[in-house]
PDB file of C-alpha atoms in Angstrom:
ATOM      1  CA  MET A   1     105.196 102.256  35.687  1.00 89.00           C
ATOM      2  CA  ILE A   2     104.418 102.363  39.352  1.00 89.00           C
ATOM      3  CA  GLU A   3     100.973 100.773  39.040  1.00 92.00           C
ATOM      4  CA  ILE A   4     102.371  97.804  37.426  1.00 94.00           C
ATOM      5  CA  ILE A   5     104.863  97.267  40.203  1.00 93.00           C
ATOM      6  CA  LEU A   6     102.094  97.795  42.747  1.00 94.00           C
ATOM      7  CA  ALA A   7      99.987  95.484  40.866  1.00 94.00           C
ATOM      8  CA  ILE A   8     102.702  92.837  40.763  1.00 95.00           C
ATOM      9  CA  LEU A   9     103.631  93.167  44.539  1.00 94.00           C
ATOM     10  CA  SER A  10     100.061  93.175  45.777  1.00 94.00           C
ATOM     11  CA  THR A  11      99.284  90.044  43.627  1.00 95.00           C
ATOM     12  CA  ILE A  12     102.275  88.345  45.069  1.00 95.00           C
ATOM     13  CA  GLY A  13     101.265  89.465  48.686  1.00 94.00           C
ATOM     14  CA  ALA A  14      97.662  88.240  48.242  1.00 95.00           C
ATOM     15  CA  LEU A  15      98.781  84.887  46.728  1.00 95.00           C
ATOM     16  CA  SER A  16     101.143  84.462  49.657  1.00 93.00           C
ATOM     17  CA  ILE A  17      98.240  85.073  52.156  1.00 93.00           C
ATOM     18  CA  LEU A  18      96.084  82.773  50.175  1.00 94.00           C
ATOM     19  CA  PHE A  19      98.752  80.056  50.334  1.00 91.00           C
ATOM     20  CA  ALA A  20      99.041  80.670  54.078  1.00 91.00           C
ATOM     21  CA  SER A  21      95.232  80.070  54.376  1.00 92.00           C
ATOM     22  CA  ILE A  22      95.380  77.075  52.069  1.00 93.00           C
ATOM     23  CA  GLY A  23      98.141  75.790  54.153  1.00 89.00           C
ATOM     24  CA  ILE A  24      96.160  75.943  57.407  1.00 90.00           C
ATOM     25  CA  LEU A  25      93.484  73.588  55.582  1.00 91.00           C
ATOM     26  CA  ARG A  26      96.046  71.277  53.969  1.00 90.00           C
ATOM     27  CA  MET A  27      98.701  70.700  56.447  1.00 89.00           C
ATOM     28  CA  PRO A  28      98.427  67.568  58.563  1.00 88.00           C
ATOM     29  CA  ASP A  29      99.263  68.703  62.187  1.00 88.00           C
ATOM     30  CA  PHE A  30      99.633  71.834  64.189  1.00 90.00           C
ATOM     31  CA  TYR A  31     103.438  72.577  63.832  1.00 91.00           C
ATOM     32  CA  LEU A  32     103.199  72.314  60.082  1.00 90.00           C
ATOM     33  CA  ARG A  33     100.127  74.734  59.844  1.00 91.00           C
ATOM     34  CA  LEU A  34     101.930  77.266  62.215  1.00 92.00           C
ATOM     35  CA  SER A  35     105.198  77.117  60.018  1.00 91.00           C
ATOM     36  CA  VAL A  36     103.315  77.781  56.794  1.00 91.00           C
ATOM     37  CA  THR A  37     101.165  80.313  58.188  1.00 91.00           C
ATOM     38  CA  VAL A  38     103.751  82.517  59.835  1.00 92.00           C
ATOM     39  CA  LYS A  39     106.031  82.401  56.786  1.00 90.00           C
ATOM     40  CA  ALA A  40     103.616  83.180  54.165  1.00 91.00           C
ATOM     41  CA  SER A  41     101.471  85.746  55.977  1.00 89.00           C
ATOM     42  CA  THR A  42     104.655  87.671  56.994  1.00 92.00           C
ATOM     43  CA  LEU A  43     105.563  87.928  53.481  1.00 93.00           C
ATOM     44  CA  GLY A  44     102.170  88.749  52.306  1.00 93.00           C
ATOM     45  CA  VAL A  45     101.741  91.515  54.828  1.00 93.00           C
ATOM     46  CA  GLY A  46     105.254  92.731  54.191  1.00 94.00           C
ATOM     47  CA  LEU A  47     104.480  93.153  50.496  1.00 94.00           C
ATOM     48  CA  PHE A  48     101.339  94.980  51.146  1.00 94.00           C
ATOM     49  CA  LEU A  49     103.140  97.521  53.244  1.00 94.00           C
ATOM     50  CA  ILE A  50     105.701  98.007  50.789  1.00 94.00           C
ATOM     51  CA  CYS A  51     102.806  98.680  48.239  1.00 94.00           C
ATOM     52  CA  ALA A  52     101.583 101.097  50.849  1.00 93.00           C
ATOM     53  CA  ALA A  53     104.921 102.880  51.046  1.00 92.00           C
ATOM     54  CA  ILE A  54     105.105 103.138  47.316  1.00 93.00           C
ATOM     55  CA  MET A  55     101.476 104.353  46.843  1.00 92.00           C
ATOM     56  CA  PHE A  56     101.733 107.050  49.394  1.00 91.00           C
ATOM     57  CA  PRO A  57     105.012 108.756  48.915  1.00 85.00           C
ATOM     58  CA  ASP A  58     104.836 110.690  52.309  1.00 91.00           C
ATOM     59  CA  VAL A  59     107.616 110.395  54.617  1.00 93.00           C
ATOM     60  CA  SER A  60     105.628 109.522  57.648  1.00 93.00           C
ATOM     61  CA  VAL A  61     103.584 106.666  55.703  1.00 93.00           C
ATOM     62  CA  THR A  62     107.000 105.255  54.388  1.00 93.00           C
ATOM     63  CA  THR A  63     108.669 105.465  57.938  1.00 95.00           C
ATOM     64  CA  LYS A  64     105.691 103.757  59.436  1.00 94.00           C
ATOM     65  CA  ALA A  65     105.519 100.900  56.762  1.00 93.00           C
ATOM     66  CA  ILE A  66     109.303 100.154  57.111  1.00 94.00           C
ATOM     67  CA  ALA A  67     108.841 100.209  61.001  1.00 95.00           C
ATOM     68  CA  ILE A  68     105.906  97.815  60.751  1.00 95.00           C
ATOM     69  CA  ILE A  69     108.026  95.534  58.480  1.00 94.00           C
ATOM     70  CA  PHE A  70     110.904  95.537  60.608  1.00 95.00           C
ATOM     71  CA  PHE A  71     108.916  94.689  63.724  1.00 94.00           C
ATOM     72  CA  LEU A  72     106.817  92.143  61.894  1.00 93.00           C
ATOM     73  CA  ILE A  73     110.096  90.360  60.670  1.00 92.00           C
ATOM     74  CA  ILE A  74     111.579  90.337  64.095  1.00 93.00           C
ATOM     75  CA  THR A  75     108.387  89.391  65.969  1.00 94.00           C
ATOM     76  CA  ALA A  76     106.557  86.709  63.823  1.00 93.00           C
ATOM     77  CA  PRO A  77     109.180  84.147  63.878  1.00 92.00           C
ATOM     78  CA  ILE A  78     109.812  84.427  67.572  1.00 94.00           C
ATOM     79  CA  ALA A  79     106.121  84.386  68.254  1.00 94.00           C
ATOM     80  CA  ALA A  80     105.736  81.273  66.260  1.00 93.00           C
ATOM     81  CA  HIS A  81     108.349  79.667  68.028  1.00 92.00           C
ATOM     82  CA  MET A  82     107.097  80.279  71.475  1.00 93.00           C
ATOM     83  CA  ILE A  83     103.622  79.036  70.323  1.00 93.00           C
ATOM     84  CA  ALA A  84     105.206  75.789  68.830  1.00 91.00           C
ATOM     85  CA  ARG A  85     106.987  75.498  72.190  1.00 88.00           C
ATOM     86  CA  ALA A  86     103.757  75.919  74.234  1.00 88.00           C
ATOM     87  CA  ALA A  87     102.150  73.422  72.000  1.00 89.00           C
ATOM     88  CA  TYR A  88     104.908  70.880  72.440  1.00 86.00           C
ATOM     89  CA  PHE A  89     104.926  71.387  76.058  1.00 83.00           C
ATOM     90  CA  THR A  90     101.177  70.731  76.366  1.00 85.00           C
ATOM     91  CA  ASP A  91     101.662  67.396  74.412  1.00 82.00           C
ATOM     92  CA  THR A  92     100.027  68.381  70.847  1.00 84.00           C
ATOM     93  CA  PRO A  93     100.789  65.544  68.879  1.00 84.00           C
ATOM     94  CA  LEU A  94     102.959  65.530  65.803  1.00 83.00           C
ATOM     95  CA  TRP A  95     101.800  64.088  62.545  1.00 83.00           C
ATOM     96  CA  LYS A  96     101.443  60.229  62.456  1.00 81.00           C
ATOM     97  CA  ASP A  97     104.090  60.043  59.640  1.00 81.00           C
ATOM     98  CA  THR A  98     106.760  62.215  61.516  1.00 80.00           C
ATOM     99  CA  VAL A  99     110.039  60.442  61.173  1.00 80.00           C
ATOM    100  CA  ILE A 100     111.656  61.781  64.289  1.00 80.00           C
ATOM    101  CA  ASP A 101     110.861  63.686  67.426  1.00 78.00           C
ATOM    102  CA  GLU A 102     114.245  65.333  68.350  1.00 77.00           C
ATOM    103  CA  LEU A 103     112.847  66.755  71.523  1.00 76.00           C
ATOM    104  CA  ALA A 104     111.589  63.650  72.863  1.00 77.00           C
ATOM    105  CA  GLY A 105     112.906  63.108  76.381  1.00 77.00           C
ATOM    106  CA  MET A 106     114.581  66.478  76.369  1.00 78.00           C
ATOM    107  CA  TYR A 107     111.800  68.242  78.239  1.00 75.00           C
ATOM    108  CA  ASN A 108     111.816  68.294  81.924  1.00 75.00           C
ATOM    109  CA  LYS A 109     108.182  68.671  83.016  1.00 72.00           C
ATOM    110  CA  GLU A 110     109.273  69.639  86.668  1.00 76.00           C
ATOM    111  CA  THR A 111     111.257  72.582  85.574  1.00 77.00           C
ATOM    112  CA  HIS A 112     109.714  73.358  82.282  1.00 74.00           C
ATOM    113  CA  GLU A 113     113.160  73.512  80.653  1.00 77.00           C
ATOM    114  CA  LEU A 114     114.457  71.724  77.487  1.00 76.00           C
ATOM    115  CA  GLU A 115     117.675  69.885  78.058  1.00 77.00           C
ATOM    116  CA  SER A 116     120.221  69.781  75.366  1.00 75.00           C
ATOM    117  CA  GLU A 117     122.448  67.157  76.455  1.00 69.00           C
ATOM    118  CA  GLU A 118     121.884  63.368  75.740  1.00 56.00           C
ATOM    119  CA  GLU A 119     122.696  62.343  79.242  1.00 56.00           C
ATOM    120  CA  ALA A 120     119.864  64.625  80.473  1.00 56.00           C
ATOM    121  CA  ALA A 121     117.536  63.170  77.957  1.00 52.00           C
ATOM    122  CA  THR A 122     118.258  59.404  79.037  1.00 52.00           C
ATOM    123  CA  GLU A 123     117.529  60.506  82.591  1.00 54.00           C
ATOM    124  CA  ASN A 124     114.065  61.745  82.011  1.00 51.00           C
ATOM    125  CA  LYS A 125     111.544  59.129  82.444  1.00 52.00           C
ATOM    126  CA  ASP A 126     109.278  60.471  79.540  1.00 56.00           C
ATOM    127  CA  ASN A 127     111.300  59.587  76.421  1.00 62.00           C
ATOM    128  CA  GLU A 128     108.335  58.471  74.513  1.00 66.00           C
ATOM    129  CA  PRO A 129     108.088  60.656  71.152  1.00 69.00           C
ATOM    130  CA  ASN A 130     104.768  62.589  71.047  1.00 73.00           C
ATOM    131  CA  ILE A 131     103.682  61.240  67.561  1.00 74.00           C
ATOM    132  CA  ALA A 132     100.116  60.835  66.882  1.00 72.00           C
ATOM    133  CA  LYS A 133      98.859  57.221  65.774  1.00 69.00           C
ATOM    134  CA  THR A 134      95.998  58.272  63.649  1.00 72.00           C
ATOM    135  CA  ASP A 135      95.031  61.388  61.598  1.00 70.00           C
ATOM    136  CA  GLU A 136      92.209  62.134  63.821  1.00 69.00           C
ATOM    137  CA  GLU A 137      94.599  62.934  66.658  1.00 69.00           C
ATOM    138  CA  THR A 138      96.074  65.848  64.877  1.00 69.00           C
ATOM    139  CA  GLU A 139      92.939  67.549  63.460  1.00 69.00           C
TER     140      GLU A 139
END
């Protein structure tokens, strides 16, 4: 019975990581690639760690697997957010069919801070959304 559970969990984990790698190839811009990769790979690695905890019923292995899953769940979204924020600040363009750039004009390039009020957004000179015009700009 344990072998069947391990087979199911590891298959789901492997498929999740496969979907993450396909997402890197299929998504049209950096931000979508980052989103797909972080979510799917976190799920896949977490499932593999659960398999390791089940496979090796030693307390030290289970504790380490739980600790790694815990820190992975905490750090992966924050790291992805920081990477996306850095990409946005360095003018990495959004996909050409992006409907709205909600951060357009909210970033103050002098202080490197995001403003959340509409008045601050209208005071900034650079209110142009950073949306790509062609597919080649986001590759």
